[in-house]
């Protein structure tokens, strides 16, 4: 990375005009915040690991969502979920016990009959068991692992399940234009023991409103084989443009 940037500095005039502020770098690895320091730090970093504690700079850096594209030929394959009346599960989570948060979640709620909180689920071709749980749950728990980000945030939206984000210091993607609190629930890591009470305190009317908004913002989290207006490709570029425009000092 350092060698490549030094090549840009030597070969082209653009980096030196603004010390790299007119450039952006997309990096989705957990280590990306640590690997994009030094002379790279001044450029706009589009990071999945959008963690304020590890140096994510709100107003300069851009949070990008972690997504799986299971079918490059048909990225929209199998998205969508059950209507609210056919979602009997209050909340669902399944995943590796990475980090400190997920074991606490499992400890408190794995035996609750209203929720489905698992470690790993048995492997089924096409991940059908996992997907069906998301489609049948009102709320989908997006608990951090080692890093603050999780693919469950986008998966929840694709399967029209209200995301419940348990990840302190996480900056959600596209927050420059989306009002996340209108379609997602944010719970502090220390409040996991009170998770069920918090979810049950949300009225049915409020839940239906949030679930409807999840369906409305879904188009912004979709990949297409050829980008379409307002899809994830364009929304990420918009966030990069937005942050660059608002960093330029007026003359």
Short mmCIF file of C-alpha atoms in Angstrom, two decimals:
data_model
loop_
_atom_site.label_atom_id
_atom_site.label_comp_id
_atom_site.label_asym_id
_atom_site.label_seq_id
_atom_site.Cartn_x
_atom_site.Cartn_y
_atom_site.Cartn_z
CA UNK A 1 0.00 0.00 0.00
CA UNK A 2 2.75 2.42 0.98
CA UNK A 3 4.73 1.64 -2.18
CA UNK A 4 1.67 2.11 -4.36
CA UNK A 5 0.82 5.49 -2.85
CA UNK A 6 4.43 6.60 -3.26
CA UNK A 7 4.13 5.63 -6.94
CA UNK A 8 0.99 7.77 -7.27
CA UNK A 9 2.75 10.69 -5.59
CA UNK A 10 5.75 10.39 -7.92
CA UNK A 11 3.91 9.71 -11.19
CA UNK A 12 0.82 11.91 -10.97
CA UNK A 13 0.14 15.47 -9.72
CA UNK A 14 -3.24 14.74 -8.13
CA UNK A 15 -2.27 13.32 -4.73
CA UNK A 16 0.00 16.23 -3.87
CA UNK A 17 -2.67 18.85 -4.67
CA UNK A 18 -4.59 17.91 -1.51
CA UNK A 19 -2.27 15.46 0.28
CA UNK A 20 -4.53 12.63 -0.90
CA UNK A 21 -7.88 14.09 0.14
CA UNK A 22 -9.24 13.72 -3.41
CA UNK A 23 -8.64 9.95 -3.34
CA UNK A 24 -10.62 7.17 -1.71
CA UNK A 25 -9.75 3.64 -0.70
CA UNK A 26 -12.23 0.80 -0.09
CA UNK A 27 -11.15 -1.84 2.43
CA UNK A 28 -13.39 -4.43 4.10
CA UNK A 29 -10.91 -6.44 6.16
CA UNK A 30 -11.09 -6.24 9.98
CA UNK A 31 -7.52 -4.91 9.95
CA UNK A 32 -8.27 -2.12 7.48
CA UNK A 33 -8.26 0.76 10.01
CA UNK A 34 -4.78 -0.24 11.20
CA UNK A 35 -3.46 -0.84 7.67
CA UNK A 36 -4.59 2.52 6.26
CA UNK A 37 -2.57 4.92 8.39
CA UNK A 38 0.48 7.04 7.64
CA UNK A 39 0.39 8.77 4.26
CA UNK A 40 -2.84 6.94 3.38
CA UNK A 41 -4.78 8.35 6.33
CA UNK A 42 -5.71 11.64 4.66
CA UNK A 43 -7.64 9.97 1.84
CA UNK A 44 -11.29 9.00 2.27
CA UNK A 45 -11.32 5.48 3.69
CA UNK A 46 -14.41 3.43 2.84
CA UNK A 47 -14.34 0.82 5.62
CA UNK A 48 -16.54 -2.06 6.72
CA UNK A 49 -14.89 -1.92 10.16
CA UNK A 50 -16.29 1.54 10.85
CA UNK A 51 -15.18 1.69 14.48
CA UNK A 52 -14.82 5.08 16.16
CA UNK A 53 -12.47 3.57 18.76
CA UNK A 54 -9.99 2.45 16.07
CA UNK A 55 -9.88 5.81 14.30
CA UNK A 56 -12.90 5.94 11.98
CA UNK A 57 -13.30 9.64 11.24
CA UNK A 58 -16.94 10.72 10.89
CA UNK A 59 -17.23 13.36 8.18
CA UNK A 60 -14.21 12.05 6.26
CA UNK A 61 -14.35 8.25 6.24
CA UNK A 62 -17.26 6.24 4.83
CA UNK A 63 -18.90 3.18 6.39
CA UNK A 64 -19.61 0.46 3.83
CA UNK A 65 -21.82 -2.56 4.57
CA UNK A 66 -20.56 -6.12 4.70
CA UNK A 67 -22.52 -8.09 2.13
CA UNK A 68 -22.61 -11.57 0.65
CA UNK A 69 -23.37 -11.91 -3.05
CA UNK A 70 -24.48 -15.52 -3.26
CA UNK A 71 -25.33 -15.39 -6.96
CA UNK A 72 -23.32 -12.90 -9.07
CA UNK A 73 -25.54 -13.68 -12.07
CA UNK A 74 -28.68 -12.94 -10.03
CA UNK A 75 -27.83 -10.85 -6.91
CA UNK A 76 -31.54 -10.47 -6.08
CA UNK A 77 -32.13 -14.20 -5.83
CA UNK A 78 -34.23 -15.28 -2.82
CA UNK A 79 -34.46 -11.88 -1.10
CA UNK A 80 -37.63 -10.84 0.71
CA UNK A 81 -39.38 -12.18 3.79
CA UNK A 82 -42.67 -13.17 5.35
CA UNK A 83 -45.33 -10.55 6.16
CA UNK A 84 -45.37 -9.36 9.80
CA UNK A 85 -48.32 -11.64 10.65
CA UNK A 86 -46.20 -14.67 9.69
CA UNK A 87 -43.21 -13.87 11.90
CA UNK A 88 -43.76 -15.86 15.12
CA UNK A 89 -40.15 -15.52 16.39
CA UNK A 90 -39.45 -12.40 18.46
CA UNK A 91 -35.70 -12.28 17.74
CA UNK A 92 -33.09 -14.45 16.01
CA UNK A 93 -29.31 -14.80 16.06
CA UNK A 94 -26.93 -17.53 14.94
CA UNK A 95 -23.18 -17.30 14.42
CA UNK A 96 -19.68 -18.04 15.66
CA UNK A 97 -18.93 -16.95 19.22
CA UNK A 98 -16.36 -14.34 18.18
CA UNK A 99 -15.47 -11.57 20.59
CA UNK A 100 -16.98 -10.71 23.98
CA UNK A 101 -20.55 -9.76 23.05
CA UNK A 102 -21.97 -12.92 21.45
CA UNK A 103 -21.17 -15.28 24.36
CA UNK A 104 -23.06 -12.90 26.68
CA UNK A 105 -26.01 -12.91 24.27
CA UNK A 106 -26.00 -16.72 24.21
CA UNK A 107 -25.64 -16.97 27.99
CA UNK A 108 -28.71 -14.80 28.67
CA UNK A 109 -31.09 -15.78 25.89
CA UNK A 110 -30.30 -19.20 24.39
CA UNK A 111 -33.03 -20.87 26.49
CA UNK A 112 -35.76 -18.28 25.92
CA UNK A 113 -38.68 -19.83 24.03
CA UNK A 114 -39.76 -16.53 22.42
CA UNK A 115 -36.39 -16.08 20.76
CA UNK A 116 -34.00 -18.22 18.74
CA UNK A 117 -30.47 -17.46 19.90
CA UNK A 118 -27.90 -20.03 18.73
CA UNK A 119 -24.19 -20.40 18.21
CA UNK A 120 -23.74 -22.22 14.89
CA UNK A 121 -26.72 -23.80 13.17
CA UNK A 122 -26.38 -27.16 11.36
CA UNK A 123 -25.18 -26.57 7.80
CA UNK A 124 -27.93 -26.85 5.20
CA UNK A 125 -27.38 -26.39 1.46
CA UNK A 126 -28.02 -22.78 0.48
CA UNK A 127 -28.11 -21.74 4.16
CA UNK A 128 -31.87 -22.29 3.98
CA UNK A 129 -32.39 -22.89 7.71
CA UNK A 130 -30.67 -19.62 8.63
CA UNK A 131 -32.52 -17.65 5.95
CA UNK A 132 -35.90 -19.10 6.96
CA UNK A 133 -35.29 -18.03 10.56
CA UNK A 134 -34.58 -14.48 9.38
CA UNK A 135 -37.72 -14.49 7.26
CA UNK A 136 -39.78 -15.70 10.24
CA UNK A 137 -38.44 -13.30 12.90
CA UNK A 138 -39.62 -9.83 13.83
CA UNK A 139 -36.15 -8.72 14.91
CA UNK A 140 -32.76 -9.98 13.76
CA UNK A 141 -29.89 -9.54 16.20
CA UNK A 142 -26.75 -8.07 14.63
CA UNK A 143 -24.21 -8.57 17.42
CA UNK A 144 -20.59 -7.63 16.84
CA UNK A 145 -17.85 -10.24 16.78
CA UNK A 146 -14.16 -9.34 16.98
CA UNK A 147 -14.93 -6.22 14.90
CA UNK A 148 -17.91 -3.87 15.03
CA UNK A 149 -19.41 -4.80 11.65
CA UNK A 150 -21.54 -7.80 10.72
CA UNK A 151 -23.10 -9.06 7.47
CA UNK A 152 -26.31 -9.61 9.45
CA UNK A 153 -27.16 -5.92 9.16
CA UNK A 154 -27.65 -6.18 5.40
CA UNK A 155 -29.05 -9.73 5.63
CA UNK A 156 -31.75 -8.46 7.99
CA UNK A 157 -32.74 -5.77 5.52
CA UNK A 158 -32.76 -8.21 2.59
CA UNK A 159 -35.10 -10.55 4.49
CA UNK A 160 -37.23 -7.64 5.78
CA UNK A 161 -36.41 -8.26 9.44
CA UNK A 162 -35.86 -5.24 11.70
CA UNK A 163 -32.12 -5.12 12.57
CA UNK A 164 -31.15 -4.97 16.24
CA UNK A 165 -27.58 -3.64 16.27
CA UNK A 166 -25.53 -4.50 19.37
CA UNK A 167 -22.16 -2.94 18.63
CA UNK A 168 -20.88 0.04 20.58
CA UNK A 169 -18.85 2.58 18.55
CA UNK A 170 -20.18 1.28 15.21
CA UNK A 171 -21.02 3.82 12.51
CA UNK A 172 -23.74 2.30 10.27
CA UNK A 173 -23.40 2.53 6.49
CA UNK A 174 -25.03 5.32 4.51
CA UNK A 175 -25.76 7.21 7.73
CA UNK A 176 -25.14 10.46 5.83
CA UNK A 177 -28.60 10.12 4.25
CA UNK A 178 -30.47 7.34 6.08
CA UNK A 179 -32.17 7.78 9.44
CA UNK A 180 -31.20 4.41 10.93
CA UNK A 181 -33.22 4.84 14.11
CA UNK A 182 -36.39 4.88 12.01
CA UNK A 183 -35.89 1.27 10.83
CA UNK A 184 -33.38 -0.32 13.25
CA UNK A 185 -32.96 -0.78 16.99
CA UNK A 186 -29.66 0.10 18.68
CA UNK A 187 -28.88 -1.59 21.99
CA UNK A 188 -25.77 -0.97 24.07
CA UNK A 189 -23.62 -4.01 24.73
CA UNK A 190 -24.11 -3.60 28.49
CA UNK A 191 -27.90 -3.81 28.01
CA UNK A 192 -27.95 -7.37 26.60
CA UNK A 193 -29.49 -8.72 29.86
CA UNK A 194 -32.46 -6.41 29.20
CA UNK A 195 -32.76 -7.27 25.49
CA UNK A 196 -36.17 -8.94 25.63
CA UNK A 197 -37.75 -6.18 27.71
CA UNK A 198 -36.45 -3.56 25.28
CA UNK A 199 -37.92 -5.37 22.28
CA UNK A 200 -41.25 -6.06 23.99
CA UNK A 201 -41.51 -2.38 24.93
CA UNK A 202 -41.74 -1.48 21.23
CA UNK A 203 -45.43 -1.23 20.35
CA UNK A 204 -46.90 -3.27 17.52
CA UNK A 205 -47.66 -0.06 15.67
CA UNK A 206 -44.04 1.09 15.97
CA UNK A 207 -42.73 -2.32 14.89
CA UNK A 208 -44.95 -2.34 11.78
CA UNK A 209 -43.74 1.15 10.92
CA UNK A 210 -40.09 0.10 11.26
CA UNK A 211 -40.60 -3.09 9.27
CA UNK A 212 -42.23 -1.12 6.47
CA UNK A 213 -39.27 1.25 6.43
CA UNK A 214 -36.87 -1.71 6.22
CA UNK A 215 -38.67 -2.70 3.02
CA UNK A 216 -38.43 0.87 1.71
CA UNK A 217 -34.67 1.21 2.29
CA UNK A 218 -33.94 -2.28 0.94
CA UNK A 219 -33.27 -0.93 -2.57
CA UNK A 220 -30.27 0.99 -1.22
CA UNK A 221 -28.59 -2.23 -0.04
CA UNK A 222 -28.92 -4.23 -3.24
CA UNK A 223 -26.13 -5.14 -5.63
CA UNK A 224 -26.97 -5.56 -9.31
CA UNK A 225 -24.86 -7.11 -12.06
CA UNK A 226 -25.23 -3.68 -13.73
CA UNK A 227 -25.59 -0.85 -11.16
CA UNK A 228 -29.00 0.80 -10.95
CA UNK A 229 -29.91 4.24 -9.67
CA UNK A 230 -30.00 4.41 -5.84
CA UNK A 231 -28.57 0.91 -5.36
CA UNK A 232 -25.66 0.11 -3.04
CA UNK A 233 -23.00 0.89 -5.63
CA UNK A 234 -24.36 4.38 -6.16
CA UNK A 235 -25.10 4.96 -2.47
CA UNK A 236 -21.49 4.20 -1.47
CA UNK A 237 -20.21 6.58 -4.15
CA UNK A 238 -22.70 9.19 -2.92
CA UNK A 239 -21.36 8.90 0.63
CA UNK A 240 -17.81 9.37 -0.65
CA UNK A 241 -18.87 12.39 -2.73
CA UNK A 242 -20.87 13.82 0.19
CA UNK A 243 -17.98 13.62 2.65
CA UNK A 244 -15.52 15.11 0.16
CA UNK A 245 -17.80 18.03 -0.69
CA UNK A 246 -18.36 18.93 2.95
CA UNK A 247 -14.63 18.75 3.75
CA UNK A 248 -13.67 21.30 1.10
CA UNK A 249 -13.05 24.62 2.82
CA UNK A 250 -14.96 27.56 1.27
CA UNK A 251 -12.81 30.10 -0.56
#
